[in-house]
PDB file of N, CA, C and O in Angstrom:
ATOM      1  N   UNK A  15     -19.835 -11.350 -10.337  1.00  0.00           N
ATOM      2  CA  UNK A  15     -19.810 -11.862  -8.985  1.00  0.00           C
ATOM      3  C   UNK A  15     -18.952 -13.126  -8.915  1.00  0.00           C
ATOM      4  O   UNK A  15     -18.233 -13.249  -7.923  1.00  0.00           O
ATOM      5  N   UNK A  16     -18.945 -13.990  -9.765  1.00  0.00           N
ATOM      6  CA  UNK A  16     -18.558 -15.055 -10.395  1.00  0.00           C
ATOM      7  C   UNK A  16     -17.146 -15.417 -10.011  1.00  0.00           C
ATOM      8  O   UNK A  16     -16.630 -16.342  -9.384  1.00  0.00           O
ATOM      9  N   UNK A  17     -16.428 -13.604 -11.044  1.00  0.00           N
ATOM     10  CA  UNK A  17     -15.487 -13.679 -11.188  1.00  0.00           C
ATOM     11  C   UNK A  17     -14.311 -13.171 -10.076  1.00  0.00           C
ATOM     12  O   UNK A  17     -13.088 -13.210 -10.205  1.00  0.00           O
ATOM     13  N   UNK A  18     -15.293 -12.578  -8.702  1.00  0.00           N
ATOM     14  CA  UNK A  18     -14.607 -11.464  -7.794  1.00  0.00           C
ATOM     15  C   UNK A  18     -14.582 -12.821  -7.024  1.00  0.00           C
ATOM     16  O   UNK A  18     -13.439 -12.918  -6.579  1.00  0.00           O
ATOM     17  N   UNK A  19     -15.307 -13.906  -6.662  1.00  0.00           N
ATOM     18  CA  UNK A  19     -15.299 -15.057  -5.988  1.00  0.00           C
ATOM     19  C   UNK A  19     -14.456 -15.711  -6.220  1.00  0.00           C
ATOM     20  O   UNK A  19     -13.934 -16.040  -5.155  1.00  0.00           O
ATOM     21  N   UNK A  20     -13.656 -16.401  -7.555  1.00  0.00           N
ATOM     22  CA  UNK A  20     -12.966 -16.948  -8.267  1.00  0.00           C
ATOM     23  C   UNK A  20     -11.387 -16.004  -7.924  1.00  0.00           C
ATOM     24  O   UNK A  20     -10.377 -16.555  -7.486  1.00  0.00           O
ATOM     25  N   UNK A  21     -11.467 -14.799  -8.180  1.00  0.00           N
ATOM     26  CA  UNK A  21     -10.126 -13.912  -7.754  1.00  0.00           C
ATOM     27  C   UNK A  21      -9.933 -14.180  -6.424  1.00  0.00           C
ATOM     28  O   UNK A  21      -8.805 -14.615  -6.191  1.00  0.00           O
ATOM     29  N   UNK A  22     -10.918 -14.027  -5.125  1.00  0.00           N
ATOM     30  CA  UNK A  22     -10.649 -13.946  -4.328  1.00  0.00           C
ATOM     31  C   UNK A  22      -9.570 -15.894  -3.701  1.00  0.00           C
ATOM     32  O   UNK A  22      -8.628 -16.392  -3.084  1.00  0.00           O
ATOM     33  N   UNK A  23     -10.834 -16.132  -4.581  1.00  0.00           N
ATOM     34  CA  UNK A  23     -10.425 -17.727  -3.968  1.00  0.00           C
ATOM     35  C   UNK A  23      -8.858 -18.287  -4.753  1.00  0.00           C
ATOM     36  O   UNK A  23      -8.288 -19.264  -4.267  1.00  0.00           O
ATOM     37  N   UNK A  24      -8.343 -17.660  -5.819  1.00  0.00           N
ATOM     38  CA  UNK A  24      -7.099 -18.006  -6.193  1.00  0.00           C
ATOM     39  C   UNK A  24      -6.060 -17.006  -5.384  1.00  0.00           C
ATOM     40  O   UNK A  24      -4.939 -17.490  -5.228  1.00  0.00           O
ATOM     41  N   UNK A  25      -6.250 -15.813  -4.900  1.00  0.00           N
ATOM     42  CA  UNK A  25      -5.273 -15.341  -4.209  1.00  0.00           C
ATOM     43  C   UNK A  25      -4.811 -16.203  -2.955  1.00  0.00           C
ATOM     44  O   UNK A  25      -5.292 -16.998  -2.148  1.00  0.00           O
ATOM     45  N   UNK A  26      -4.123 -15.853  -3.127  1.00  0.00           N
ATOM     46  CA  UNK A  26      -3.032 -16.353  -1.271  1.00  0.00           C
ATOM     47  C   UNK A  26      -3.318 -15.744  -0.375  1.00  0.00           C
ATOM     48  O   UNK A  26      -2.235 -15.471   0.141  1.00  0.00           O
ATOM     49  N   UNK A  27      -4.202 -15.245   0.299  1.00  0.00           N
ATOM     50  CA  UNK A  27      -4.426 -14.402   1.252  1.00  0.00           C
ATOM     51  C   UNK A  27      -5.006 -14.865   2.379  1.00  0.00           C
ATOM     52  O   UNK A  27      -5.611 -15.908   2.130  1.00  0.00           O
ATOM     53  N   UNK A  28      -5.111 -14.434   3.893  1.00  0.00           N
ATOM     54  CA  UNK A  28      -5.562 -14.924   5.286  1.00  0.00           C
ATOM     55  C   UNK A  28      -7.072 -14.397   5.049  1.00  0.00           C
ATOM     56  O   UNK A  28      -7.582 -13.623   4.239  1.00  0.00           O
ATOM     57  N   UNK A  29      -7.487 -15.071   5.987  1.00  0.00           N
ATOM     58  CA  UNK A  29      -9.386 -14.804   5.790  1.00  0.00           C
ATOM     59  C   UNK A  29      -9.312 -13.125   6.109  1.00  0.00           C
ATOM     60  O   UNK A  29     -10.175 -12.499   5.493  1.00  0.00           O
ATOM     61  N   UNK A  30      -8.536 -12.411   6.859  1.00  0.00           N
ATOM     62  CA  UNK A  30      -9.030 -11.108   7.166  1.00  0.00           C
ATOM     63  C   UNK A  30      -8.791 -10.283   5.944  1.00  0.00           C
ATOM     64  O   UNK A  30      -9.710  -9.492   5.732  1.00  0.00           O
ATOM     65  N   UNK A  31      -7.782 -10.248   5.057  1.00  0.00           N
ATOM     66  CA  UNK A  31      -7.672  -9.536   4.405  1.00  0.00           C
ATOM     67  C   UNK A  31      -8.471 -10.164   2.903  1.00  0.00           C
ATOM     68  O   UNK A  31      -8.506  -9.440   1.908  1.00  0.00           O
ATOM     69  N   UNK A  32      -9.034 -11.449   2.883  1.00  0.00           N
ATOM     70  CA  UNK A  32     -10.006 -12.080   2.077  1.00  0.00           C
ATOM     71  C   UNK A  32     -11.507 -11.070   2.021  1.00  0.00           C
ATOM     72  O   UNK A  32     -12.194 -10.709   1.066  1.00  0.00           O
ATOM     73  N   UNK A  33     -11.632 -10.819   3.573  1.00  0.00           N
ATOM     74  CA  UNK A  33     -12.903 -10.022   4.420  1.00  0.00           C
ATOM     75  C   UNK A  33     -12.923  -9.017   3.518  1.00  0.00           C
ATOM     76  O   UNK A  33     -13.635  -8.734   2.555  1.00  0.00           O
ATOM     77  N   UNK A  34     -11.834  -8.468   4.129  1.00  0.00           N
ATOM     78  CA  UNK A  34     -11.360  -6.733   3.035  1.00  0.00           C
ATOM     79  C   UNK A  34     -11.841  -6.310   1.863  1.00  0.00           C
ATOM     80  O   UNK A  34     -12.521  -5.345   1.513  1.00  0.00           O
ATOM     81  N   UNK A  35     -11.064  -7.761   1.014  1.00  0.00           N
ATOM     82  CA  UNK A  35     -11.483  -7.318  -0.211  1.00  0.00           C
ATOM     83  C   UNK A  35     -12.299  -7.712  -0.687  1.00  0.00           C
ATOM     84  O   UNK A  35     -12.439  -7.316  -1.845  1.00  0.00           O
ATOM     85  N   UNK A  36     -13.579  -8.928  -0.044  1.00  0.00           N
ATOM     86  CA  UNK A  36     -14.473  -8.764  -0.451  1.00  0.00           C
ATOM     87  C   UNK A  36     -15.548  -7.495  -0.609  1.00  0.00           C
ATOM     88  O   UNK A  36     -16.396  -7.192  -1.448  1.00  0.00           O
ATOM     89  N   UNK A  37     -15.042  -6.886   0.702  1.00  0.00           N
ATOM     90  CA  UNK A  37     -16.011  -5.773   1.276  1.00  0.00           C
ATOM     91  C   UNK A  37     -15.954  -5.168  -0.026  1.00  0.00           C
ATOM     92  O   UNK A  37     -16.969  -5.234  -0.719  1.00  0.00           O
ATOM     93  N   UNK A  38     -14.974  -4.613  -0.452  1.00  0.00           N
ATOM     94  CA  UNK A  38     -14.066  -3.430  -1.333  1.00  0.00           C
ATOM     95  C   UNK A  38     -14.749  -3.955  -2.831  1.00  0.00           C
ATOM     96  O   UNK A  38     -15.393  -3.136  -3.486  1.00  0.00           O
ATOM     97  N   UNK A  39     -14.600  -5.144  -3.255  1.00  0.00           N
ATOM     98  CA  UNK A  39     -15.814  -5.581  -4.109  1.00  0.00           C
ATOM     99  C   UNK A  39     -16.769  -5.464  -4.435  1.00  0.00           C
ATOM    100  O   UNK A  39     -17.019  -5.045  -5.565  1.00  0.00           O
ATOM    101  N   UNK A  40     -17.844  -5.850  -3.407  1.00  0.00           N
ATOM    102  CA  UNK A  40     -19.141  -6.205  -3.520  1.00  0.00           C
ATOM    103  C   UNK A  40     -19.905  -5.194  -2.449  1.00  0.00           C
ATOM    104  O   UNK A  40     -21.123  -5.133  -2.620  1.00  0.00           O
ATOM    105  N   UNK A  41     -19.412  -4.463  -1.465  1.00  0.00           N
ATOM    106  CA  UNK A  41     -19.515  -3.234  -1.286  1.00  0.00           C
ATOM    107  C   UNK A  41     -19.329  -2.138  -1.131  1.00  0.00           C
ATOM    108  O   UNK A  41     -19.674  -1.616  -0.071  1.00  0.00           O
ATOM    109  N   UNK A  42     -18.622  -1.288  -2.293  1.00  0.00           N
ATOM    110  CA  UNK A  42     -17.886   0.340  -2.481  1.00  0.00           C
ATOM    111  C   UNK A  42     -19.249   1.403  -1.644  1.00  0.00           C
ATOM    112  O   UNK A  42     -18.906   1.797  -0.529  1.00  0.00           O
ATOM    113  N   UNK A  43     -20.086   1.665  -1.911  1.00  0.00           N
ATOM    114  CA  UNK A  43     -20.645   2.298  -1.485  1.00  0.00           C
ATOM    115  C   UNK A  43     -20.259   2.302   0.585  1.00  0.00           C
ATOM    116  O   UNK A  43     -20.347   2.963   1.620  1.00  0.00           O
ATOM    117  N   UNK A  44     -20.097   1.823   0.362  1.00  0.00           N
ATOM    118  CA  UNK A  44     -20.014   1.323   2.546  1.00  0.00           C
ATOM    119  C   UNK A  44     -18.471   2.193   2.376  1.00  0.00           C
ATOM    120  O   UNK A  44     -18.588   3.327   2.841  1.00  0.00           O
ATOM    121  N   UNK A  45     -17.298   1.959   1.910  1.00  0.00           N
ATOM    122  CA  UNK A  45     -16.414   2.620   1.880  1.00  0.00           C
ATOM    123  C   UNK A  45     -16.501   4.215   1.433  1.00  0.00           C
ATOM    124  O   UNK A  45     -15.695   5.001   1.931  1.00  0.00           O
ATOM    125  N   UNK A  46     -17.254   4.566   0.713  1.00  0.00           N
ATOM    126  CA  UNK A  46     -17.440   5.928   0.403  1.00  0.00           C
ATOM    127  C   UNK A  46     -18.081   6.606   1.500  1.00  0.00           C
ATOM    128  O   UNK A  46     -17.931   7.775   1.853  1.00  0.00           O
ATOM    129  N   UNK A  47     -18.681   5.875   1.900  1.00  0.00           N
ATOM    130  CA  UNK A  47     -19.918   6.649   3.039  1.00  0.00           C
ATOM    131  C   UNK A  47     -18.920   6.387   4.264  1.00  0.00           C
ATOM    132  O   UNK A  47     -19.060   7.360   5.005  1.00  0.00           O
ATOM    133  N   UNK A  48     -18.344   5.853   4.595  1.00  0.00           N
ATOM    134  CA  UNK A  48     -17.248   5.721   5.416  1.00  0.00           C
ATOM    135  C   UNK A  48     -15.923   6.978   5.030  1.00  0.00           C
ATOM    136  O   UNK A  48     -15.251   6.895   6.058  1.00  0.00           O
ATOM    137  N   UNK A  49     -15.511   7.605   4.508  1.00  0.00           N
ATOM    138  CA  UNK A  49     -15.187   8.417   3.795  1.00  0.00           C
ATOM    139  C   UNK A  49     -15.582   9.225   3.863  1.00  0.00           C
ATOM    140  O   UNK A  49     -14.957  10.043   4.538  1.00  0.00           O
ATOM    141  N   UNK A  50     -16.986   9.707   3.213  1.00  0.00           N
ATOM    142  CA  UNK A  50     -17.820  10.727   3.670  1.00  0.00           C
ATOM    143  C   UNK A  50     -17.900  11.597   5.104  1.00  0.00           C
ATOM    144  O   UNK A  50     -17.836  12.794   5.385  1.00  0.00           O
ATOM    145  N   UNK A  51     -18.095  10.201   5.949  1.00  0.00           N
ATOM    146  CA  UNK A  51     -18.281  10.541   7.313  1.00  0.00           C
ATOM    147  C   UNK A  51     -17.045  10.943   8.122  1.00  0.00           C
ATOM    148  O   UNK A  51     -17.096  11.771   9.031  1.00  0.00           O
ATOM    149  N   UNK A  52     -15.941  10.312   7.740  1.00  0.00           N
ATOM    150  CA  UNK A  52     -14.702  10.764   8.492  1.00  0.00           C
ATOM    151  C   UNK A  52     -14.581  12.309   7.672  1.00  0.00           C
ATOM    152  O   UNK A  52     -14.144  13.158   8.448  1.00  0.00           O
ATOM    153  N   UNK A  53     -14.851  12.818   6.376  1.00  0.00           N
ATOM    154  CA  UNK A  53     -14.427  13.991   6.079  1.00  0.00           C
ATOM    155  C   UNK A  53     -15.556  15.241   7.092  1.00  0.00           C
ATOM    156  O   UNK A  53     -15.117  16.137   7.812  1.00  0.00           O
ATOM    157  N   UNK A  54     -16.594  15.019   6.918  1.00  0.00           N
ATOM    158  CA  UNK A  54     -18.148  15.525   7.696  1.00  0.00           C
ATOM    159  C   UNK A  54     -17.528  15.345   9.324  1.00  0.00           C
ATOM    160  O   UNK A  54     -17.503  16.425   9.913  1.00  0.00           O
ATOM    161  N   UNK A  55     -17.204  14.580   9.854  1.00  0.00           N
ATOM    162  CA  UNK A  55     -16.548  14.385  11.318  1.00  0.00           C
ATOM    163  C   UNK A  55     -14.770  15.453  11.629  1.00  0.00           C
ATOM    164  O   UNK A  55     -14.207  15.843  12.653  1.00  0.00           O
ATOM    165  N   UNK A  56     -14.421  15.569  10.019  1.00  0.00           N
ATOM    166  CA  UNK A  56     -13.439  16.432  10.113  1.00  0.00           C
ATOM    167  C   UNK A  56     -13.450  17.786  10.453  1.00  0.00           C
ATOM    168  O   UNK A  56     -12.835  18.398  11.326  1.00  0.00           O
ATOM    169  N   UNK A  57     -14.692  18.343   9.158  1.00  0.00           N
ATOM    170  CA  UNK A  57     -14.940  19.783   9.577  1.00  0.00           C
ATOM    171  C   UNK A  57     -15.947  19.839  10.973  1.00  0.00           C
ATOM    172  O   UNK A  57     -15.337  20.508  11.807  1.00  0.00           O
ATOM    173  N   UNK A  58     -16.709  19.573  11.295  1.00  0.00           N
ATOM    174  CA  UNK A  58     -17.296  19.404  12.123  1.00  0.00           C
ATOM    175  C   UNK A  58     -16.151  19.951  13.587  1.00  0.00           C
ATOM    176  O   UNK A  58     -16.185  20.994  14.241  1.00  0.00           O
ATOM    177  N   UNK A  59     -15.282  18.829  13.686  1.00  0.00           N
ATOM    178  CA  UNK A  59     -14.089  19.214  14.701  1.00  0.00           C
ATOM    179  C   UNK A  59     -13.674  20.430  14.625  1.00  0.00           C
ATOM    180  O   UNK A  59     -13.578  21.299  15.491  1.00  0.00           O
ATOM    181  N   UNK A  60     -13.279  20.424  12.799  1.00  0.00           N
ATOM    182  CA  UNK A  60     -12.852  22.010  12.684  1.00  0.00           C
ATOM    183  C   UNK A  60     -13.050  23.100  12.827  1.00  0.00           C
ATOM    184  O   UNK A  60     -12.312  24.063  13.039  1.00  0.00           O
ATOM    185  N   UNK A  61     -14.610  22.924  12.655  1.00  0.00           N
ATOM    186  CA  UNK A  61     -15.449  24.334  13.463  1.00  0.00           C
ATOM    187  C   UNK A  61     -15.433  24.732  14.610  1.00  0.00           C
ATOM    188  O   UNK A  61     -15.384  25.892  15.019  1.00  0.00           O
ATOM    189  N   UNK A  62     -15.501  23.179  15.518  1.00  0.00           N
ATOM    190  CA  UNK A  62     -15.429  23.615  16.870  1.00  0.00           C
ATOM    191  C   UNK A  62     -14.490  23.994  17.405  1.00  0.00           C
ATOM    192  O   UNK A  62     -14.587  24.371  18.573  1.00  0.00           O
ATOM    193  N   UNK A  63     -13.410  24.019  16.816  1.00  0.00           N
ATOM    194  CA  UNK A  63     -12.506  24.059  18.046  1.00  0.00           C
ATOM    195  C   UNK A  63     -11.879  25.451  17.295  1.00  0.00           C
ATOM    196  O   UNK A  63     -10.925  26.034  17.810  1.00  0.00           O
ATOM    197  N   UNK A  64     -12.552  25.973  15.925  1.00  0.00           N
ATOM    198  CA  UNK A  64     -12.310  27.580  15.442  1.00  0.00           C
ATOM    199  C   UNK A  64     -13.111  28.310  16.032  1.00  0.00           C
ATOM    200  O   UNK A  64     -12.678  29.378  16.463  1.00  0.00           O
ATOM    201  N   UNK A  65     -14.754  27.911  16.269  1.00  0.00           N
ATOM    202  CA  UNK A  65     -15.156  28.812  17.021  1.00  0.00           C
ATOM    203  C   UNK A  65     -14.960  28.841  18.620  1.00  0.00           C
ATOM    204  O   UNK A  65     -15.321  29.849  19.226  1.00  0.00           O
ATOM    205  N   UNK A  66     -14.456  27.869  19.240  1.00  0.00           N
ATOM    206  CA  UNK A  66     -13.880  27.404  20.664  1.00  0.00           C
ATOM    207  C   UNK A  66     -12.803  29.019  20.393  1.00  0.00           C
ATOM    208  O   UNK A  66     -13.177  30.132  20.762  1.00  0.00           O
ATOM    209  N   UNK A  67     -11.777  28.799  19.846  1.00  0.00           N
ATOM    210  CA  UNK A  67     -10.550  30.036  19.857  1.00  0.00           C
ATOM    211  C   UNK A  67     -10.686  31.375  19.793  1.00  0.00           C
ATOM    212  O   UNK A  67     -10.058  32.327  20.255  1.00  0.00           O
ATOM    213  N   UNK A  68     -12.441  31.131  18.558  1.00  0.00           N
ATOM    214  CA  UNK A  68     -12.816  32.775  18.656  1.00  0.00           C
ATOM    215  C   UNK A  68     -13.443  33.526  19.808  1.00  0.00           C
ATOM    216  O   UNK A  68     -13.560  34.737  19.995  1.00  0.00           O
ATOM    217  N   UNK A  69     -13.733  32.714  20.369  1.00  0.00           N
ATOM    218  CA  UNK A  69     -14.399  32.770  21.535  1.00  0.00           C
ATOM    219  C   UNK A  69     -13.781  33.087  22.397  1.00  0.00           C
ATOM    220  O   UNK A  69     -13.991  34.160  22.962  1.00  0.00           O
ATOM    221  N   UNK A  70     -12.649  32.095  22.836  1.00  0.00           N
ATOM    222  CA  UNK A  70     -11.384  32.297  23.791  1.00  0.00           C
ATOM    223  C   UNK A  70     -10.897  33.659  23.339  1.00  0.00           C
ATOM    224  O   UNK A  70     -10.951  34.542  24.195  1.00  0.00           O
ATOM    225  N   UNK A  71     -10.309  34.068  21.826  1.00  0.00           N
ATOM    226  CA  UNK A  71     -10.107  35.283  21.806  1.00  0.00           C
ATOM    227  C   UNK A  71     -10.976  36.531  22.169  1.00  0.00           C
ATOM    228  O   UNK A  71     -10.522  37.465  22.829  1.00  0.00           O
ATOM    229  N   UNK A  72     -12.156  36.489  21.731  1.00  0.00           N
ATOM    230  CA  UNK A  72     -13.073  37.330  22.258  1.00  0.00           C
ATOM    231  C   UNK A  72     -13.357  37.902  23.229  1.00  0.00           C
ATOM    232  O   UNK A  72     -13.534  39.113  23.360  1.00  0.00           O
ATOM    233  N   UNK A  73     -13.452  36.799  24.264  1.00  0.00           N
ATOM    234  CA  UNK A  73     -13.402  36.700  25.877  1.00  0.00           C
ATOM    235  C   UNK A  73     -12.114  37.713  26.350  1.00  0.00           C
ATOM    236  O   UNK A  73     -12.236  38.780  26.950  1.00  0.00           O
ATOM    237  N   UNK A  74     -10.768  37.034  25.880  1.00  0.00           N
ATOM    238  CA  UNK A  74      -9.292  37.562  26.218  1.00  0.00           C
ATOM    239  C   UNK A  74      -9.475  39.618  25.838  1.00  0.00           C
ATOM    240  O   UNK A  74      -9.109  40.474  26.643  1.00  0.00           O
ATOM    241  N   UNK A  75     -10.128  39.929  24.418  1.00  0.00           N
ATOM    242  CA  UNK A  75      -9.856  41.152  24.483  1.00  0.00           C
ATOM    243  C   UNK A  75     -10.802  41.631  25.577  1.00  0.00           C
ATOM    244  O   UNK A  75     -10.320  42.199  26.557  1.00  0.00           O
ATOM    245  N   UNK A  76     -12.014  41.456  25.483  1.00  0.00           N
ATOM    246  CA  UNK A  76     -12.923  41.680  26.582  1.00  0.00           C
ATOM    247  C   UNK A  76     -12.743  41.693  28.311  1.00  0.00           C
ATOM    248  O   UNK A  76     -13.515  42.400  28.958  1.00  0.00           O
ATOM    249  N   UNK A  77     -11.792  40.957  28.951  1.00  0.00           N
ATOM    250  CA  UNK A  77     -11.542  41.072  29.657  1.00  0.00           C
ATOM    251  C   UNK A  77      -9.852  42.130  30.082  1.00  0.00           C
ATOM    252  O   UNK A  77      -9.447  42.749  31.066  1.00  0.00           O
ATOM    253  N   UNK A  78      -9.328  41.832  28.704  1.00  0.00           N
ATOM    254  CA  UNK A  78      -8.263  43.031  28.751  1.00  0.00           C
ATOM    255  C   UNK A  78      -8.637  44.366  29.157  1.00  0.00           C
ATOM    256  O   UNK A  78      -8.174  45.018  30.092  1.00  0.00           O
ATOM    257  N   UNK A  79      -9.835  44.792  28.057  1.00  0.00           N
ATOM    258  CA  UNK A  79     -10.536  45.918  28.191  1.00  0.00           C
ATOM    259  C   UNK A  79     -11.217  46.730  29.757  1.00  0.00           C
ATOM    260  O   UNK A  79     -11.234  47.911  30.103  1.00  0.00           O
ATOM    261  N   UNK A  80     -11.676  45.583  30.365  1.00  0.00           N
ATOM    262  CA  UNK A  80     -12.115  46.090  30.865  1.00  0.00           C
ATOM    263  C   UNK A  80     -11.066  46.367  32.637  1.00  0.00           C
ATOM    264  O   UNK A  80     -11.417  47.003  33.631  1.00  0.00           O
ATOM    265  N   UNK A  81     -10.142  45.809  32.455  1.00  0.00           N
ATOM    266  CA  UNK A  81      -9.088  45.826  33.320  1.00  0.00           C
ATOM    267  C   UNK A  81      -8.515  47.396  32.998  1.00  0.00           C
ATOM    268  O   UNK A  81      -8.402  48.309  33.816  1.00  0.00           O
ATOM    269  N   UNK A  82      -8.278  47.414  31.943  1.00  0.00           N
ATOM    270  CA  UNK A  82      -7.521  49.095  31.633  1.00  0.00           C
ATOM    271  C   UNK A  82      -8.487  50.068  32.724  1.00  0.00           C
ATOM    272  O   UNK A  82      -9.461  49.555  33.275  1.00  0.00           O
ATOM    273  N   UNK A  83      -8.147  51.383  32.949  1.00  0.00           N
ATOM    274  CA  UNK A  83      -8.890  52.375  33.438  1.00  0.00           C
ATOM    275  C   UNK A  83      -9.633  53.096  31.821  1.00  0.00           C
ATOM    276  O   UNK A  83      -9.227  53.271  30.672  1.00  0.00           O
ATOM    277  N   UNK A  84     -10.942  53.351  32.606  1.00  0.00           N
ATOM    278  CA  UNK A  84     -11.756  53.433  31.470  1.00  0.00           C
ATOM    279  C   UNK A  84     -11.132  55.312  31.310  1.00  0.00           C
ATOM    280  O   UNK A  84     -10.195  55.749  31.978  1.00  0.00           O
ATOM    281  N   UNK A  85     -11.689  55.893  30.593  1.00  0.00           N
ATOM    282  CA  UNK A  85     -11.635  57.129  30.284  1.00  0.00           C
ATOM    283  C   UNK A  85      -9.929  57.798  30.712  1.00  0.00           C
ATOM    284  O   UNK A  85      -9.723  59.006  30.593  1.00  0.00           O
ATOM    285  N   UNK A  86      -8.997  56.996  31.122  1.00  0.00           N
ATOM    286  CA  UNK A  86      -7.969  57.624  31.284  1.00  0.00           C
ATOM    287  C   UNK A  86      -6.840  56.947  30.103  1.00  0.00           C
ATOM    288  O   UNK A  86      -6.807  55.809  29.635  1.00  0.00           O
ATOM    289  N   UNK A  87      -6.035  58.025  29.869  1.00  0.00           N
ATOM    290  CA  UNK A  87      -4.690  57.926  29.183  1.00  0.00           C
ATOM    291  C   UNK A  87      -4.106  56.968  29.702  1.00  0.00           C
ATOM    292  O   UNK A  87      -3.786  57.112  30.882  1.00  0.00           O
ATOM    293  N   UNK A  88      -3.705  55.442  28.897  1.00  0.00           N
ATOM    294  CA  UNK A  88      -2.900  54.824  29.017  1.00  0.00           C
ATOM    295  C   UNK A  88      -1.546  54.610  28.721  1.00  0.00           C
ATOM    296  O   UNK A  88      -0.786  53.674  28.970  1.00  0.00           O
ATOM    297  N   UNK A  89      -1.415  55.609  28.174  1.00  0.00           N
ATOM    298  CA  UNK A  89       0.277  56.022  27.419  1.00  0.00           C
ATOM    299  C   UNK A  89       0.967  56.353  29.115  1.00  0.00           C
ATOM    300  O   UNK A  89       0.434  56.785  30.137  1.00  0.00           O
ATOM    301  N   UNK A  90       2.402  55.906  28.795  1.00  0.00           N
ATOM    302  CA  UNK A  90       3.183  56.504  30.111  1.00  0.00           C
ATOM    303  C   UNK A  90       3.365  58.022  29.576  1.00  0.00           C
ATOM    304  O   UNK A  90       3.472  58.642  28.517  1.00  0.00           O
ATOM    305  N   UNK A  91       3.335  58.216  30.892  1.00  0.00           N
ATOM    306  CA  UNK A  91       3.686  60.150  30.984  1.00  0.00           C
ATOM    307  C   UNK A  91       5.261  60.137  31.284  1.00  0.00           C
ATOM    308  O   UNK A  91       5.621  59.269  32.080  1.00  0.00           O
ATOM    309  N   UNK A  92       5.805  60.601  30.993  1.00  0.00           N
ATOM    310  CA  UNK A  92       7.104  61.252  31.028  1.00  0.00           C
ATOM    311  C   UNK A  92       7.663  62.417  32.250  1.00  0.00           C
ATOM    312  O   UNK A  92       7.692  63.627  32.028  1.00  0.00           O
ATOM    313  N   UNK A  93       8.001  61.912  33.289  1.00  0.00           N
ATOM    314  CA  UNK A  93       8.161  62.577  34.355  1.00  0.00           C
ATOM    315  C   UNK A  93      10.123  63.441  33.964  1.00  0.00           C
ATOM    316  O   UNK A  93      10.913  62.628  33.485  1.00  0.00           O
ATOM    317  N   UNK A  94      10.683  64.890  34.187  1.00  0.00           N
ATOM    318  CA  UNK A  94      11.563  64.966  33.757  1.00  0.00           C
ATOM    319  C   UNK A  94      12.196  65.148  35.465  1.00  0.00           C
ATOM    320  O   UNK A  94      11.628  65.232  36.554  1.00  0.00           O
ATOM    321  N   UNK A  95      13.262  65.154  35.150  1.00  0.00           N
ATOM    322  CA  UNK A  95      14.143  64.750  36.172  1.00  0.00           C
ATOM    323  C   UNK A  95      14.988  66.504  36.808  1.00  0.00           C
ATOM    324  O   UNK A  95      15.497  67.404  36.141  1.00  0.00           O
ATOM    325  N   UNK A  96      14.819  66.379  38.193  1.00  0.00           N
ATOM    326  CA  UNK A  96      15.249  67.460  38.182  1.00  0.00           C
ATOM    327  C   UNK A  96      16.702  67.320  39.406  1.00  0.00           C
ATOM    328  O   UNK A  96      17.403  68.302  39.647  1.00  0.00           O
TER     329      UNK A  96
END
């Protein structure tokens, strides 16, 4: 502790980035869990907005479907020319 006090106080540095590295010192755990949480806040997003698309896709064939005429041939017919 001694010695992270003593480093800090011989560097050249402004009080904010003094702040910093005390934090980074004397508390790593706060940075990991900070870390943690932005990765957990990552997938989190990531899910939503994969199942948001599957959804949107889902919806899209579903409403395609039901626009077609049901039970009829959707292929063009070929009219010949006379």
């Amino acid at each position: 502790m001694t010695c992270a006090i003593t480093t800090l106080s011989a560097m050249s540095v402004d009080r904010a980035e003094q702040f910093t590295l005390s934090l980074l010192i004397h508390y790593p755990q706060y940075l990991l869990w900070g870390v943690l949480a932005a990765i957990i806040a990552l997938i989190a997003v990531n899910l939503l907005v994969c199942s948001w698309l599957s959804l949107a896709r889902y919806l899209c064939r579903k409403i395609n479907r039901a626009d077609s005429p049901a039970g009829k041939n959707t292929q063009a017919v070929e009219v010949p020319n006379d």
